[in-house]
Amino acid sequence: MSNENTLSNNENDVSYLEYKGKHSGILGWLLSTDHKRIGLLYLISLSVFLIVGVTFGFLMRLELLTPGRTIMDPQTYNSIFTLHGVIMIFLFVVPGLPAVFGNFFLPILIGARDVAFPRLNLLSWYLYAVGGLLAILSILLPGGPADTGWTFYIPYSVRTNTNVIPALFAAFILGFSSILTGVNFVTTVHRMRAPGMDWFKMPLSVWSLYATAWVQILATPIIGITLLLVAVERIFGVGLFDPALGGDPVLYQHLFWIYSHPAVYIMILPAMGVVSEIIPVFAHRTIFGYRFIAMSSIAIALFGSLVWAHHMFTAGMSDTGQLIFSLLTMIVAIPSAIKVFNWVATLYKGSIDLQPPMLYVLAFIFQFSIGGLTGVMQGVLSVDIQVHDTSFIVAHFHYVMFGGTGFGFFAALHYWFPKMFGKMYNIKLAKRVFWAMFVGFNTLYFPMFIMGWLGMPRRYYDYLPEYQIYHVISTIGSWILVPALFLMFGNFIYALFKGAKVTEKNVWGGETLEWQIATPPVHENFIDIPIVTESPYQYKDNELVLQTQEAK
Amino acid sequence: MSIQHTAAAHIHRDDVASRMGMWLFLFTELLLFGGMFILYSVYRFTHPQDFHLAAKELNTVIGTFNTAILLTSSLTMALSIAAIQRRQKTLSIIFQLITILLAFGFMVNKYFEWGAKFHHGIYPGSDTLLSKPSGEILFFGLYYVMTGLHGLHVIIGVVIIAFMTVFTLRDVITHDNYVKLEAAGLYWHLVDIIWIFLFPLFYLIT
């Protein structure tokens, strides 16, 4: 897609991993404003929190194996589901793809040397780190970890004696980090695109990161102020939401969901971008409906910001309000479906190569479709009354957040890992781990749909014996899923040290810019800024793939 | 290690991007206060009588005085940018210092205003306040939180402008590279405009 001559890299140049700037050793990483190094800092810290979050989830599942007490008391259980939620949402899924792969690849994909504000970018990571430390502090400080659920609903969050304040400030600071990343990405996309790359020549993951960045900018401040107000209410006893002081707890819920529903799209949009990026590469076909996929990202960001009250259909709202929010909720399904249909249409008659990234992407489409369609069911007012606050909801958002975003994250990791580190993981093992993960995931979460439909409430410590069979199946699923996750990380870590070295530029036969620079990329990404002349994903009868294979 | 040219090649300047980033950040600030303005609107709608009575407790004279101070400081801030564009470094620094001074004046007034309220026993959690109807509790809750957060922004603004003064002294900010000062100015005007909305909502509408 670009002029080959401008991309002739200097062979003497060292990769960003070995580059020596002003600082050396660990400081060379902690003080580096290189977007690639910051991306890796995020990758490491996010992986740590992912493992912590997974551990809490695993313990929750173990507790629910039998009715009554299995391994912990009810108060611990409440704290653990809160921590699982707070850590997974604020420290893993929300920063997730934009912070790691957005930072690493957004500038490369648009042919830039860095983001618009590199120092601000580093500051974002530090804010993330501080937020993470505060979250850990809230676990360790006397008083016990917060037990409010990740939603911090009033009035319980101002009454409970647990460490709600550190948890609130953690979420506030993490929000700030997210906002700054958003500001950075929007400016980068507007100002830093390589010559010739007009809006409709941008890779689709750039479109989705761009839409995400706007949601980060426009939605996050609302949760920032809302959580800050809860903290102020707790510390100073200022009357704002607490009904004892005349406040309105439902108003809190509105303000909370004005952010936290769009946040769902902060989580899923970048994963959709990754899917749009990977499918054409492994189907060896031009993406079907480029403009529709690009515009549907914007449409999702737009409509997704107007549906928040569907979390509150049972909390008390006018009938008109309910109808409007129900309708808007169903409208969001349209752009999502446009994407799914376009992906499937791209696969049609493609020569599909089932490499690990592609497997994760196919699982994404399957699981996201289940998660998305059950979401539409919940948008139906009458159905929502049945399933509200049951494990049906838990199943739904885990299919979207984990089966969608999580699998999208793993797809991106398998796709870009050789480019990022210049090492290749064990592909055979990665495929096997994928199948274990797929089976484990569906065994874990599908029974929750059934028991939720039958009336099993979410967040409950105890349950009636008739639900036990579903809980047992679900817990067995976690015993498959968690070892698979650890195997996946093990595969990557082993590859980092002992994996086969990759030096060729284009391992998968991709058509976007990152595959035309050195592996791993040099500090400046591009020695000469490329000139873009063609749209991305121009596969001409599989020519490019054949050429690279002959070149080996 | 033949290629180490990158450090110099890396520095690029894009004033349009800087301005754009600042405007985006200001959007987020507006939304931050927007959340509280929503609270204010809803509670004013549900407790009109209480809000009416509570607003009478506020001192309109101090409020007006502070509005005048803040508007003037916005003017001096804009003048400092105009001065640096005309290569008048000293004048620009003087205007920046006046802006800081006015900001201090605003905070001193705020201190006396809050102090008077505390003296009358109107502060969060006080018995006097808790014995009032719930609408008035909400009014004063919002009053303290919104003017408090605004005050915090004034203090942050002072720190930023102080940095800008140092930058101007050290010729980091010059007549052909003043985007930092411009961004600080934008921030200061935002602080100003939020006050422009706070003032009528709390002091003038009764």
Coordinates of C-alpha atoms in Angstrom, one line a residue, chain A residues 47-539:
Chain A
S47 CA -1.4 -9.0 32.5
V48 CA -0.6 -8.8 36.3
F49 CA -4.1 -7.4 37.0
L50 CA -5.7 -9.9 34.7
I51 CA -4.2 -12.7 36.6
V52 CA -5.3 -11.2 39.9
G53 CA -8.8 -10.7 38.5
V54 CA -8.9 -14.2 37.2
T55 CA -7.9 -15.6 40.6
F56 CA -10.7 -13.8 42.3
G57 CA -13.2 -15.0 39.7
F58 CA -11.9 -18.5 40.1
L59 CA -12.3 -18.4 43.9
M60 CA -15.9 -17.1 43.4
R61 CA -16.7 -20.0 41.2
L62 CA -15.2 -22.4 43.7
E63 CA -17.3 -20.9 46.5
L64 CA -20.5 -21.4 44.4
L65 CA -19.7 -25.1 43.8
T66 CA -22.0 -26.1 46.7
P67 CA -24.9 -24.2 48.3
G68 CA -23.9 -22.6 51.6
R69 CA -20.3 -22.2 52.7
T70 CA -17.7 -23.9 50.5
I71 CA -14.5 -22.1 51.1
M72 CA -15.2 -18.6 52.4
D73 CA -17.7 -16.6 54.4
P74 CA -20.3 -14.3 52.9
Q75 CA -18.5 -11.0 53.7
T76 CA -15.3 -12.3 51.9
Y77 CA -17.5 -13.4 49.0
N78 CA -18.9 -9.9 48.7
S79 CA -15.5 -8.4 48.8
I80 CA -14.2 -10.8 46.2
F81 CA -16.9 -10.2 43.6
T82 CA -16.4 -6.4 44.1
L83 CA -12.6 -6.8 43.6
H84 CA -13.1 -9.1 40.6
G85 CA -15.4 -6.4 39.1
V86 CA -13.3 -3.4 39.9
I87 CA -10.0 -5.0 38.8
M88 CA -11.4 -6.5 35.6
I89 CA -13.4 -3.4 34.5
F90 CA -11.1 -0.5 35.5
L91 CA -7.7 -2.2 35.4
F92 CA -8.0 -4.7 32.5
V93 CA -10.9 -4.4 30.1
V94 CA -11.3 -0.6 29.9
P95 CA -7.6 0.2 29.3
G96 CA -7.2 -3.2 27.6
L97 CA -6.7 -3.0 23.9
P98 CA -6.3 0.8 23.4
A99 CA -3.6 1.0 26.1
V100 CA -1.5 -2.0 24.9
F101 CA -2.1 -2.4 21.2
G102 CA -3.4 1.1 20.6
N103 CA -0.3 2.6 22.0
F104 CA 2.0 0.1 20.2
F105 CA 0.3 0.0 16.8
L106 CA -1.8 3.1 16.3
P107 CA 1.1 5.4 15.3
I108 CA 2.6 2.6 13.2
L109 CA -0.7 1.9 11.4
I110 CA -1.1 5.5 10.4
G111 CA 2.6 5.9 9.4
A112 CA 3.7 8.1 12.3
R113 CA 6.8 8.0 14.5
D114 CA 4.9 8.4 17.8
V115 CA 1.6 9.7 19.3
A116 CA 0.9 13.4 19.3
F117 CA 1.8 13.9 23.0
P118 CA 4.4 11.3 24.0
R119 CA 5.0 12.7 27.5
L120 CA 1.3 12.8 28.2
N121 CA 1.2 9.2 27.1
L122 CA 3.8 8.3 29.8
L123 CA 1.8 10.3 32.3
S124 CA -1.2 8.2 31.5
W125 CA 0.7 5.0 32.3
Y126 CA 1.8 6.5 35.6
L127 CA -1.8 7.4 36.5
Y128 CA -2.8 3.9 35.6
A129 CA -0.1 2.6 37.9
V130 CA -1.1 4.9 40.8
G131 CA -4.8 3.8 40.3
G132 CA -3.7 0.2 40.4
L133 CA -1.7 0.7 43.6
L134 CA -4.7 2.4 45.2
A135 CA -6.9 -0.5 44.3
I136 CA -4.4 -2.9 45.9
L137 CA -4.2 -0.6 48.9
S138 CA -8.0 -0.8 49.3
I139 CA -7.6 -4.6 49.7
L140 CA -4.7 -4.4 52.2
L141 CA -5.8 -1.5 54.4
P142 CA -7.6 -2.3 57.7
G143 CA -11.3 -2.1 57.3
G144 CA -11.4 -4.7 54.6
P145 CA -11.8 -4.4 50.8
A146 CA -14.9 -2.7 49.4
D147 CA -18.0 -4.9 49.3
T148 CA -20.3 -2.7 47.2
G149 CA -19.9 -4.4 43.8
W150 CA -18.1 -2.4 41.1
T151 CA -21.1 -0.1 40.7
F152 CA -20.7 1.6 44.1
Y153 CA -24.5 2.0 44.4
I154 CA -25.8 4.6 46.9
P155 CA -26.8 4.4 49.7
Y156 CA -24.8 1.2 50.6
S157 CA -21.6 2.8 49.4
V158 CA -21.9 5.6 51.9
R159 CA -22.9 3.4 54.8
T160 CA -20.6 0.4 54.6
N161 CA -17.4 0.5 56.8
T162 CA -15.1 -1.1 54.2
N163 CA -12.4 0.7 52.2
V164 CA -14.7 2.3 49.6
I165 CA -12.7 5.6 49.5
P166 CA -9.4 4.1 48.1
A167 CA -11.4 2.1 45.6
L168 CA -13.3 5.2 44.5
F169 CA -10.1 7.2 44.1
A170 CA -8.5 4.3 42.2
A171 CA -11.4 4.4 39.7
F172 CA -11.3 8.2 39.5
I173 CA -7.5 8.2 38.7
L174 CA -7.9 5.3 36.2
G175 CA -10.6 7.4 34.5
F176 CA -8.2 10.3 34.2
S177 CA -5.6 8.0 32.7
S178 CA -8.2 6.8 30.2
I179 CA -9.2 10.4 29.3
L180 CA -5.7 11.4 28.6
T181 CA -5.2 8.4 26.4
G182 CA -8.3 9.4 24.5
V183 CA -7.2 13.0 24.0
N184 CA -3.9 11.7 22.8
F185 CA -5.3 9.2 20.3
V186 CA -7.9 11.6 18.8
T187 CA -5.2 14.3 18.2
T188 CA -2.8 11.6 16.8
V189 CA -5.3 10.4 14.3
H190 CA -6.2 13.9 13.2
R191 CA -2.7 15.3 13.0
M192 CA -0.2 12.5 12.4
R193 CA -1.4 10.4 9.5
A194 CA 1.2 9.8 6.9
P195 CA 1.0 11.7 3.6
G196 CA -1.7 10.2 1.4
M197 CA -3.5 8.4 4.1
D198 CA -6.9 10.0 4.0
W199 CA -9.7 9.0 6.4
F200 CA -10.9 6.1 4.2
K201 CA -7.4 4.7 3.8
M202 CA -7.0 4.2 7.5
P203 CA -6.9 0.6 8.7
L204 CA -10.1 -0.4 10.4
S205 CA -8.6 -0.8 13.8
V206 CA -7.6 2.9 13.7
W207 CA -11.3 3.7 13.0
S208 CA -12.3 1.7 16.0
L209 CA -9.6 3.2 18.3
Y210 CA -10.7 6.7 17.1
A211 CA -14.3 6.0 18.0
T212 CA -13.2 4.6 21.3
A213 CA -11.1 7.6 22.1
W214 CA -14.1 9.9 21.6
V215 CA -16.2 7.8 24.0
Q216 CA -13.3 7.9 26.5
I217 CA -13.2 11.7 26.3
L218 CA -16.9 12.3 26.4
A219 CA -18.1 9.7 28.9
T220 CA -15.3 9.3 31.4
P221 CA -15.5 12.7 33.1
I222 CA -19.1 11.9 34.2
I223 CA -18.0 8.9 36.2
G224 CA -15.1 10.8 37.5
I225 CA -17.2 13.5 39.0
T226 CA -19.9 11.0 40.2
L227 CA -17.4 8.8 42.1
L228 CA -15.7 11.9 43.4
L229 CA -19.1 13.1 44.7
V230 CA -19.6 9.8 46.5
A231 CA -16.2 10.1 48.1
V232 CA -17.1 13.7 49.2
E233 CA -20.4 12.5 50.5
R234 CA -18.6 9.8 52.5
I235 CA -15.8 11.9 53.8
F236 CA -17.6 15.2 54.6
G237 CA -21.2 14.1 54.9
V238 CA -22.3 16.5 52.2
G239 CA -25.8 15.8 51.1
L240 CA -25.8 14.8 47.4
F241 CA -27.2 11.3 46.8
D242 CA -28.0 9.9 50.2
P243 CA -31.7 9.7 50.7
A244 CA -31.3 10.4 54.4
L245 CA -30.0 13.9 53.4
G246 CA -32.7 14.4 50.7
G247 CA -30.7 13.1 47.8
D248 CA -31.9 10.7 45.1
P249 CA -30.1 7.4 44.8
V250 CA -31.7 6.8 41.4
L251 CA -30.0 10.0 40.2
Y252 CA -26.7 8.4 41.2
Q253 CA -27.5 5.3 39.1
H254 CA -28.2 7.6 36.1
L255 CA -25.0 9.4 36.4
F256 CA -23.1 6.1 36.9
W257 CA -24.5 4.5 33.8
I258 CA -24.1 7.6 31.6
Y259 CA -20.5 6.6 31.7
S260 CA -20.6 3.0 32.5
H261 CA -22.7 2.0 29.6
P262 CA -20.6 3.8 27.0
A263 CA -17.6 2.2 28.8
V264 CA -18.9 -1.1 27.5
Y265 CA -18.2 0.3 24.0
I266 CA -14.8 1.5 25.1
M267 CA -14.2 -2.2 25.9
I268 CA -15.7 -3.8 22.8
L269 CA -14.9 -1.4 19.9
P270 CA -11.1 -1.8 19.9
A271 CA -11.7 -5.6 19.9
M272 CA -13.9 -5.2 16.9
G273 CA -11.1 -3.3 15.2
V274 CA -8.7 -6.1 15.8
V275 CA -11.1 -8.6 14.3
S276 CA -11.5 -6.4 11.2
E277 CA -7.7 -6.3 11.0
I278 CA -7.1 -10.0 11.4
I279 CA -9.9 -11.4 9.2
P280 CA -8.7 -10.1 5.8
V281 CA -5.1 -11.3 6.6
F282 CA -6.1 -14.9 7.3
A283 CA -8.9 -15.1 4.7
H284 CA -6.5 -13.5 2.2
R285 CA -9.3 -11.3 1.0
T286 CA -10.1 -7.6 0.9
I287 CA -12.4 -6.7 3.8
F288 CA -16.0 -6.6 2.7
G289 CA -17.8 -3.3 3.3
Y290 CA -14.9 -1.2 4.5
R291 CA -16.9 2.0 4.8
F292 CA -19.8 0.2 6.6
I293 CA -17.4 -1.2 9.2
A294 CA -15.7 2.1 9.7
M295 CA -19.0 4.1 10.0
S296 CA -20.6 1.4 12.2
S297 CA -17.8 2.1 14.8
I298 CA -18.9 5.7 14.9
A299 CA -22.5 4.7 15.0
I300 CA -21.9 2.4 17.9
A301 CA -20.1 5.1 19.8
L302 CA -22.9 7.5 19.1
F303 CA -26.0 5.3 19.9
G304 CA -24.1 3.5 22.7
S305 CA -23.9 6.8 24.6
L306 CA -27.7 7.1 24.6
V307 CA -28.8 3.8 26.1
W308 CA -27.6 4.0 29.7
A309 CA -30.9 3.7 31.5
H310 CA -31.5 0.2 30.2
H311 CA -29.5 -0.8 33.3
M312 CA -32.3 0.7 35.4
F313 CA -35.6 -0.6 34.0
T314 CA -36.5 -2.0 37.4
A315 CA -35.2 1.0 39.4
G316 CA -38.2 3.3 38.8
M317 CA -38.5 5.3 35.6
S318 CA -41.4 6.7 33.5
D319 CA -43.0 4.5 30.9
T320 CA -41.9 6.9 28.2
G321 CA -38.4 6.8 29.4
Q322 CA -38.4 3.1 29.4
L323 CA -39.8 2.8 25.9
I324 CA -37.2 5.3 24.5
F325 CA -34.3 3.6 26.1
S326 CA -35.5 0.2 25.1
L327 CA -35.8 1.3 21.5
L328 CA -32.4 2.9 21.5
T329 CA -30.9 -0.2 22.9
M330 CA -32.2 -2.3 20.0
I331 CA -30.9 0.3 17.6
V332 CA -27.3 -0.3 18.8
A333 CA -27.6 -3.9 17.7
I334 CA -27.8 -2.7 14.1
P335 CA -24.2 -1.3 13.6
S336 CA -22.9 -4.3 15.6
A337 CA -24.7 -6.7 13.3
I338 CA -23.4 -4.8 10.3
K339 CA -19.9 -5.6 11.5
V340 CA -20.7 -9.3 12.0
F341 CA -22.3 -9.6 8.6
N342 CA -19.3 -7.9 6.9
W343 CA -16.8 -10.1 8.7
V344 CA -18.7 -13.2 7.6
A345 CA -19.0 -11.9 4.1
T346 CA -15.2 -11.4 4.0
L347 CA -14.7 -15.0 5.0
Y348 CA -17.0 -16.2 2.3
K349 CA -14.9 -17.8 -0.5
G350 CA -11.7 -16.7 1.2
S351 CA -8.8 -19.2 1.6
I352 CA -9.0 -19.3 5.3
D353 CA -5.8 -20.1 7.2
L354 CA -6.6 -21.2 10.8
Q355 CA -3.6 -19.7 12.6
P356 CA -4.1 -19.0 16.3
P357 CA -5.1 -15.3 15.8
M358 CA -7.8 -16.4 13.4
L359 CA -9.1 -19.0 15.8
Y360 CA -9.5 -16.4 18.5
V361 CA -11.3 -14.1 16.0
L362 CA -13.7 -16.8 14.9
A363 CA -14.5 -17.5 18.6
F364 CA -15.0 -13.8 19.0
I365 CA -17.6 -13.7 16.3
F366 CA -19.4 -16.8 17.8
Q367 CA -19.3 -15.6 21.4
F368 CA -20.0 -11.9 20.6
S369 CA -23.1 -12.9 18.6
I370 CA -24.4 -14.8 21.6
G371 CA -23.5 -12.0 24.0
G372 CA -24.9 -9.4 21.7
L373 CA -28.2 -11.0 20.9
T374 CA -28.9 -11.8 24.6
G375 CA -28.2 -8.1 25.2
V376 CA -31.0 -7.3 22.8
M377 CA -33.3 -9.7 24.7
Q378 CA -32.5 -7.8 27.9
G379 CA -33.4 -4.6 26.1
V380 CA -36.9 -5.9 25.8
L381 CA -38.8 -4.4 28.7
S382 CA -40.9 -7.4 29.6
V383 CA -38.0 -9.8 29.4
D384 CA -35.8 -7.6 31.4
I385 CA -38.1 -7.8 34.4
Q386 CA -37.6 -11.6 34.4
V387 CA -33.8 -11.6 33.9
H388 CA -32.8 -8.4 35.7
D389 CA -30.1 -9.0 38.4
T390 CA -30.0 -12.7 37.6
S391 CA -27.0 -14.7 36.4
F392 CA -28.4 -14.4 32.9
I393 CA -27.0 -10.8 32.9
V394 CA -23.7 -12.2 34.2
A395 CA -23.6 -14.7 31.4
H396 CA -24.5 -12.0 28.8
F397 CA -21.7 -9.5 29.8
H398 CA -19.1 -12.2 30.2
Y399 CA -19.9 -13.4 26.6
V400 CA -19.4 -9.8 25.4
M401 CA -16.5 -8.7 27.7
F402 CA -14.6 -12.0 28.0
G403 CA -15.8 -13.9 25.0
G404 CA -15.6 -10.7 22.9
T405 CA -13.0 -8.3 24.3
G406 CA -10.9 -10.9 26.1
F407 CA -10.7 -13.2 23.1
G408 CA -10.1 -10.1 20.9
F409 CA -7.2 -9.2 23.2
F410 CA -5.8 -12.7 22.9
A411 CA -6.2 -12.6 19.2
A412 CA -4.3 -9.3 19.0
L413 CA -1.6 -10.8 21.2
H414 CA -1.2 -13.8 19.0
Y415 CA -1.3 -11.7 15.9
W416 CA 1.2 -9.0 16.8
F417 CA 3.4 -10.9 19.3
P418 CA 6.0 -11.8 16.6
K419 CA 6.1 -8.2 15.4
M420 CA 6.4 -6.8 18.9
F421 CA 9.1 -9.1 20.2
G422 CA 10.7 -10.6 17.1
K423 CA 10.0 -14.1 18.6
M424 CA 7.5 -16.7 17.6
Y425 CA 5.5 -18.7 20.2
N426 CA 4.7 -22.4 19.8
I427 CA 1.9 -22.3 17.2
K428 CA 0.8 -25.9 17.8
L429 CA 0.5 -25.4 21.5
A430 CA -1.3 -22.1 21.0
K431 CA -3.9 -23.8 18.8
R432 CA -4.5 -26.5 21.5
V433 CA -4.7 -23.9 24.2
F434 CA -7.2 -22.0 22.1
W435 CA -9.5 -25.1 22.0
A436 CA -9.2 -25.6 25.8
M437 CA -10.0 -21.9 26.3
F438 CA -13.0 -22.1 24.0
V439 CA -14.5 -25.2 25.6
G440 CA -13.7 -23.9 29.1
F441 CA -15.2 -20.5 28.4
N442 CA -18.5 -21.8 27.1
T443 CA -18.8 -24.5 29.8
L444 CA -18.2 -21.8 32.4
Y445 CA -20.7 -19.2 31.2
F446 CA -23.4 -20.9 29.2
P447 CA -25.0 -22.6 32.2
M448 CA -25.4 -19.1 33.7
F449 CA -27.8 -18.3 30.9
I450 CA -30.0 -21.2 31.9
M451 CA -29.9 -20.8 35.6
G452 CA -30.4 -17.1 35.3
W453 CA -33.5 -17.7 33.2
L454 CA -34.7 -20.0 35.8
G455 CA -34.2 -17.3 38.5
M456 CA -30.8 -17.7 40.0
P457 CA -29.9 -14.1 41.3
R458 CA -26.5 -12.7 40.6
R459 CA -24.1 -11.8 43.4
Y460 CA -25.8 -14.3 45.8
Y461 CA -23.6 -16.3 48.1
D462 CA -26.1 -19.1 48.7
Y463 CA -28.7 -20.7 46.4
L464 CA -31.4 -23.4 46.3
P465 CA -30.3 -27.0 45.6
E466 CA -32.1 -27.1 42.2
Y467 CA -29.5 -24.7 40.8
Q468 CA -26.5 -26.8 41.9
I469 CA -26.1 -28.8 38.7
Y470 CA -25.6 -25.6 36.7
H471 CA -23.1 -24.2 39.3
V472 CA -21.2 -27.5 39.2
I473 CA -20.9 -27.4 35.4
S474 CA -19.9 -23.8 35.4
T475 CA -17.2 -24.3 38.1
I476 CA -15.9 -27.3 36.1
G477 CA -15.6 -24.8 33.1
S478 CA -13.4 -22.6 35.3
W479 CA -11.1 -25.5 35.9
I480 CA -10.6 -25.9 32.2
L481 CA -10.4 -22.1 31.4
V482 CA -8.0 -21.0 34.0
P483 CA -5.2 -23.6 33.3
A484 CA -5.6 -22.8 29.6
L485 CA -5.1 -19.1 30.4
F486 CA -1.9 -19.9 32.3
L487 CA -0.7 -22.1 29.5
M488 CA -1.2 -19.3 27.1
F489 CA 0.9 -16.9 29.1
G490 CA 3.4 -19.7 29.7
N491 CA 3.7 -20.1 25.9
F492 CA 4.4 -16.4 25.4
I493 CA 6.9 -16.2 28.3
Y494 CA 8.7 -19.3 27.0
A495 CA 8.7 -17.7 23.5
L496 CA 10.2 -14.5 24.8
F497 CA 13.3 -16.3 26.1
K498 CA 13.6 -19.4 23.9
G499 CA 11.2 -18.9 21.0
A500 CA 12.3 -19.0 17.4
K501 CA 13.7 -15.7 16.3
V502 CA 11.6 -13.8 13.7
T503 CA 13.4 -11.3 11.5
E504 CA 11.2 -11.2 8.4
K505 CA 9.0 -8.2 8.2
N506 CA 5.7 -9.8 7.3
V507 CA 5.0 -13.1 9.2
W508 CA 1.4 -13.4 8.4
G509 CA 1.2 -11.7 5.0
G510 CA -0.6 -8.6 6.3
E511 CA -1.2 -5.6 4.1
T512 CA -1.0 -2.8 6.7
L513 CA 2.0 -0.6 7.5
E514 CA 3.2 -2.5 10.6
W515 CA 4.2 -5.4 8.4
Q516 CA 6.4 -3.3 6.2
I517 CA 8.8 -2.1 8.9
A518 CA 11.5 -4.1 10.7
T519 CA 10.7 -6.8 13.1
P520 CA 10.9 -5.8 15.9
P521 CA 10.3 -2.2 14.9
V522 CA 13.2 0.3 15.3
H523 CA 12.9 3.2 17.7
E524 CA 11.6 5.6 15.2
N525 CA 9.3 3.1 13.5
F526 CA 9.9 4.5 10.1
I527 CA 13.2 5.7 8.8
D528 CA 11.4 7.7 6.1
I529 CA 7.7 8.5 6.6
P530 CA 5.8 6.3 4.1
I531 CA 3.6 7.7 1.4
V532 CA 0.3 5.9 1.3
T533 CA -1.3 5.4 -2.1
E534 CA -3.7 2.5 -1.7
S535 CA -6.5 1.5 0.6
P536 CA -5.6 -1.2 3.2
Y537 CA -6.4 -4.8 2.7
Q538 CA -5.8 -4.9 -1.1
Y539 CA -5.3 -8.6 -1.6

